[in-house]
C-alpha cells in the first residue's frame, strides 16, 4: 500500500505520464483538490476512479479517511488542480501523517509550473529558489521581499493575474532594474512568455491580464571584487596558462566585473610577468 503523489497537466491534457494514468486508475481512492477539474482529465483519458475532494478546508477529515485505507492495505493517490501536488497546494498534512504512520509515499513526477516557467524565462536555471505566493499583508510582504532581494539565485514566484502589475511594481521598487519573465497560461492555447526588466513588465501588464501566472526574476547581482583581488585572481589564472582574454572571461563569469576592465588588467599582468 502507498500514498501516490501524482503530477497532472498544468494546461495541456496530453502532458500526463503513462504511469500516472495507470496509477490513477488502480488506486482505491483518488483525492483531488477540485474533483471537477480532475474529472475532465480522467474522462479525457478514459480513466475510472473513486474520486473525493481534498482541499484546505477538509484536509484533516480526508487525511483520516486516507490513513484508514492505507492502514487496511489499500492504495491512495493525491492530485492538485494542476501540476505537482504540495507545490503551493494542499497535501502537506496528509503526507506528514502518512510518513509518521510508516506508510510508503511515492512521487510520480510530471508537469510543474515552476520548472516550465524557469525553462522559458531565459534566466539561469542551475540554481533557483521557489518563493510561492508572496504574503498578502503589507508588512509581511515587505519583509519577505527584503529577504529575497539579496538571494543570488533565480527566483520563481506565483501570483494571481489581478495582482500581477502591482507585484511587478513592488519587485521593481525593491530589487531594482533586474531582468524577469512573466510566464502566463503555460502549455495552454494562449500561452505567453514576456521578458524584460521588472519595471518594463509592470508597464506591459498595467491593464491586467488573465490566466495562471508565474514570475521568474534574475538573482541579485554579484558584487565585483576590488581591484587588488581582481589582479590576484587574474595572475593566478595567467599562471595556469590562460590567455589574458580567457582569464578575463572566466573572472567576469565568476564575479560579474566588467570584462573590458578585467582584460586590460590581465594584459598589464601578462606584460609584467614577461618583463
C-alpha positions as semicolon CSV with decimal commas, in nm:
position;residue;x (nm);y (nm);z (nm)
1;X;0,000;0,000;0,000
2;X;0,122;0,352;-0,077
3;X;0,022;0,715;-0,099
4;X;0,098;0,830;-0,454
5;X;0,160;1,199;-0,524
6;X;0,069;1,232;-0,889
7;X;0,159;1,531;-1,107
8;X;-0,113;1,626;-1,355
9;X;-0,111;1,866;-1,654
10;X;-0,094;2,241;-1,592
11;X;-0,293;2,305;-1,908
12;X;-0,249;2,068;-2,199
13;X;-0,423;1,742;-2,105
14;X;-0,169;1,541;-2,304
15;X;0,104;1,636;-2,055
16;X;0,046;1,336;-1,828
17;X;0,264;1,026;-1,798
18;X;0,158;0,672;-1,878
19;X;0,246;0,569;-1,524
20;X;0,026;0,845;-1,381
21;X;-0,274;0,727;-1,583
22;X;-0,219;0,369;-1,473
23;X;-0,189;0,457;-1,105
24;X;-0,491;0,689;-1,112
25;X;-0,698;0,402;-1,247
26;X;-0,567;0,144;-1,000
27;X;-0,579;0,319;-0,661
28;X;-0,865;0,259;-0,420
29;X;-0,913;0,631;-0,357
30;X;-0,815;0,938;-0,558
31;X;-0,805;1,265;-0,366
32;X;-0,825;1,583;-0,575
33;X;-0,825;1,950;-0,486
34;X;-1,109;2,013;-0,732
35;X;-1,291;1,698;-0,842
36;X;-1,449;1,876;-1,138
37;X;-1,113;1,964;-1,293
38;X;-0,970;1,622;-1,224
39;X;-1,278;1,455;-1,374
40;X;-1,207;1,636;-1,703
41;X;-0,858;1,478;-1,711
42;X;-0,990;1,133;-1,621
43;X;-1,263;1,147;-1,884
44;X;-1,017;1,268;-2,148
45;X;-0,805;0,955;-2,096
46;X;-1,081;0,708;-2,013
47;X;-0,975;0,652;-1,653
48;X;-1,231;0,537;-1,394
49;X;-1,151;0,627;-1,032
50;X;-1,318;0,668;-0,692
51;X;-1,279;1,044;-0,662
52;X;-1,307;1,254;-0,345
53;X;-1,207;1,613;-0,270
54;X;-0,915;1,720;-0,052
55;X;-0,863;2,093;-0,010
56;X;-0,753;2,342;0,254
57;X;-1,086;2,325;0,438
58;X;-1,127;1,948;0,466
59;X;-0,771;1,814;0,465
60;X;-0,787;1,693;0,827
61;X;-1,101;1,486;0,762
62;X;-0,986;1,348;0,429
63;X;-0,643;1,266;0,573
64;X;-0,809;1,047;0,836
65;X;-1,004;0,861;0,565
66;X;-0,691;0,813;0,355
67;X;-0,488;0,689;0,652
68;X;-0,757;0,435;0,736
69;X;-0,741;0,297;0,383
70;X;-0,362;0,285;0,389
71;X;-0,374;0,101;0,722
72;X;-0,610;-0,151;0,561
73;X;-0,358;-0,220;0,285
74;X;-0,520;-0,002;0,017
75;X;-0,358;0,247;-0,222
76;X;-0,439;0,619;-0,228
77;X;-0,340;0,889;-0,478
78;X;-0,335;1,266;-0,439
79;X;-0,351;1,523;-0,720
80;X;-0,385;1,901;-0,714
81;X;-0,582;2,121;-0,954
82;X;-0,287;2,120;-1,190
83;X;0,081;2,041;-1,173
84;X;0,267;1,876;-0,886
85;X;0,087;1,825;-0,552
86;X;0,202;2,023;-0,243
87;X;0,361;2,299;-0,456
88;X;0,150;2,585;-0,316
89;X;-0,134;2,332;-0,292
90;X;-0,287;2,122;-0,009
91;X;-0,148;1,784;0,096
92;X;0,140;1,852;0,334
93;X;-0,059;1,739;0,637
94;X;-0,164;1,417;0,468
95;X;0,192;1,334;0,361
96;X;0,333;1,409;0,707
97;X;0,074;1,188;0,875
98;X;0,125;0,906;0,625
99;X;0,501;0,908;0,679
100;X;0,459;0,923;1,057
101;X;0,235;0,616;1,037
102;X;0,504;0,428;0,845
103;X;0,330;0,422;0,506
104;X;0,513;0,447;0,175
105;X;0,485;0,781;-0,007
106;X;0,569;0,762;-0,377
107;X;0,606;1,064;-0,607
108;X;0,502;1,040;-0,972
109;X;0,682;1,334;-1,136
110;X;0,540;1,532;-1,422
111;X;0,418;1,880;-1,509
112;X;0,517;2,168;-1,280
113;X;0,460;2,538;-1,348
114;X;0,774;2,629;-1,152
115;X;1,006;2,436;-1,383
116;X;0,815;2,520;-1,700
117;X;0,840;2,894;-1,630
118;X;1,206;2,866;-1,534
119;X;1,287;2,690;-1,860
120;X;1,126;2,953;-2,084
121;X;1,249;3,254;-1,884
122;X;1,595;3,266;-2,040
123;X;1,740;3,320;-1,690
124;X;1,997;3,091;-1,520
125;X;1,837;2,763;-1,418
126;X;2,131;2,592;-1,245
127;X;2,024;2,734;-0,908
128;X;1,684;2,879;-0,821
129;X;1,452;2,942;-0,527
130;X;1,077;2,897;-0,532
131;X;0,903;3,161;-0,321
132;X;0,544;3,051;-0,387
133;X;0,279;3,318;-0,335
134;X;0,402;3,629;-0,154
135;X;0,224;3,720;0,173
136;X;-0,087;3,934;0,138
137;X;-0,026;4,153;0,446
138;X;0,177;4,460;0,351
139;X;0,425;4,431;0,640
140;X;0,482;4,057;0,586
141;X;0,513;4,111;0,213
142;X;0,776;4,383;0,257
143;X;0,972;4,163;0,497
144;X;0,963;3,871;0,254
145;X;1,080;4,085;-0,037
146;X;1,365;4,217;0,177
147;X;1,471;3,857;0,243
148;X;1,460;3,767;-0,124
149;X;1,636;4,079;-0,251
150;X;1,989;3,956;-0,174
151;X;1,942;3,598;-0,296
152;X;2,187;3,534;-0,583
153;X;1,988;3,254;-0,746
154;X;1,697;3,295;-0,987
155;X;1,364;3,345;-0,808
156;X;1,031;3,191;-0,906
157;X;0,710;3,346;-0,770
158;X;0,343;3,263;-0,816
159;X;0,091;3,548;-0,845
160;X;-0,273;3,597;-0,930
161;X;-0,343;3,774;-1,262
162;X;-0,528;4,062;-1,093
163;X;-0,229;4,141;-0,868
164;X;0,039;4,091;-1,132
165;X;0,108;4,456;-1,220
166;X;0,114;4,566;-0,856
167;X;0,354;4,287;-0,763
168;X;0,585;4,367;-1,054
169;X;0,594;4,732;-0,939
170;X;0,679;4,621;-0,585
171;X;0,953;4,392;-0,713
172;X;1,098;4,671;-0,928
173;X;1,099;4,911;-0,634
174;X;1,268;4,656;-0,408
175;X;1,501;4,474;-0,649
176;X;1,585;4,746;-0,900
177;X;1,615;4,701;-1,280
178;X;1,652;4,325;-1,288
179;X;1,561;4,107;-1,581
180;X;1,247;3,899;-1,537
181;X;0,992;3,688;-1,720
182;X;0,616;3,664;-1,681
183;X;0,501;3,319;-1,795
184;X;0,125;3,308;-1,843
185;X;-0,112;3,022;-1,932
186;X;0,177;2,779;-1,980
187;X;0,100;2,486;-2,217
188;X;-0,243;2,632;-2,295
189;X;-0,379;2,783;-2,615
190;X;-0,291;3,143;-2,527
191;X;0,046;3,070;-2,368
192;X;0,265;3,379;-2,332
193;X;0,617;3,444;-2,205
194;X;0,702;3,813;-2,169
195;X;1,059;3,918;-2,085
196;X;1,220;4,245;-1,983
197;X;1,305;4,445;-1,674
198;X;1,062;4,434;-1,383
199;X;0,951;4,792;-1,448
200;X;0,902;4,722;-1,821
201;X;0,687;4,421;-1,740
202;X;0,487;4,618;-1,483
203;X;0,404;4,872;-1,754
204;X;0,323;4,599;-2,005
205;X;0,071;4,435;-1,772
206;X;-0,062;4,756;-1,618
207;X;-0,406;4,696;-1,769
208;X;-0,421;4,350;-1,614
209;X;-0,422;4,002;-1,759
210;X;-0,590;3,663;-1,724
211;X;-0,491;3,307;-1,650
212;X;-0,231;3,134;-1,437
213;X;0,081;3,347;-1,386
214;X;0,437;3,267;-1,281
215;X;0,706;3,534;-1,238
216;X;1,074;3,449;-1,279
217;X;1,328;3,709;-1,159
218;X;1,705;3,723;-1,200
219;X;1,902;3,678;-0,879
220;X;2,088;3,955;-0,702
221;X;2,391;4,078;-0,897
222;X;2,721;3,955;-0,764
223;X;2,945;4,214;-0,605
224;X;3,265;4,262;-0,802
225;X;3,595;4,204;-0,618
226;X;3,814;4,506;-0,551
227;X;4,098;4,592;-0,789
228;X;4,368;4,416;-0,589
229;X;4,161;4,098;-0,564
230;X;4,100;4,114;-0,937
231;X;4,472;4,140;-1,007
232;X;4,547;3,847;-0,779
233;X;4,281;3,629;-0,939
234;X;4,398;3,719;-1,290
235;X;4,763;3,649;-1,201
236;X;4,663;3,305;-1,078
237;X;4,470;3,230;-1,397
238;X;4,756;3,353;-1,616
239;X;4,998;3,136;-1,419
240;X;4,778;2,838;-1,512
241;X;4,847;2,910;-1,879
242;X;4,527;3,101;-1,957
243;X;4,541;3,379;-2,215
244;X;4,454;3,730;-2,093
245;X;4,127;3,709;-2,285
246;X;4,030;3,373;-2,135
247;X;4,134;3,480;-1,785
248;X;3,924;3,794;-1,811
249;X;3,627;3,597;-1,944
250;X;3,642;3,348;-1,657
251;X;3,667;3,613;-1,385
252;X;3,385;3,808;-1,549
253;X;3,166;3,496;-1,537
254;X;3,256;3,432;-1,173
255;X;3,232;3,786;-1,036
256;X;3,029;3,995;-1,278
257;X;3,308;4,254;-1,302
258;X;3,332;4,436;-1,640
259;X;3,504;4,216;-1,897
260;X;3,694;4,500;-2,070
261;X;3,840;4,628;-1,745
262;X;3,948;4,277;-1,648
263;X;4,105;4,223;-1,989
264;X;4,306;4,543;-1,954
265;X;4,432;4,433;-1,613
266;X;4,515;4,087;-1,748
267;X;4,723;4,244;-2,027
268;X;4,911;4,452;-1,772
269;X;4,983;4,145;-1,560
270;X;5,098;3,945;-1,861
271;X;5,332;4,226;-1,967
272;X;5,467;4,250;-1,608
273;X;5,527;3,873;-1,597
274;X;5,706;3,879;-1,933
275;X;5,933;4,172;-1,848
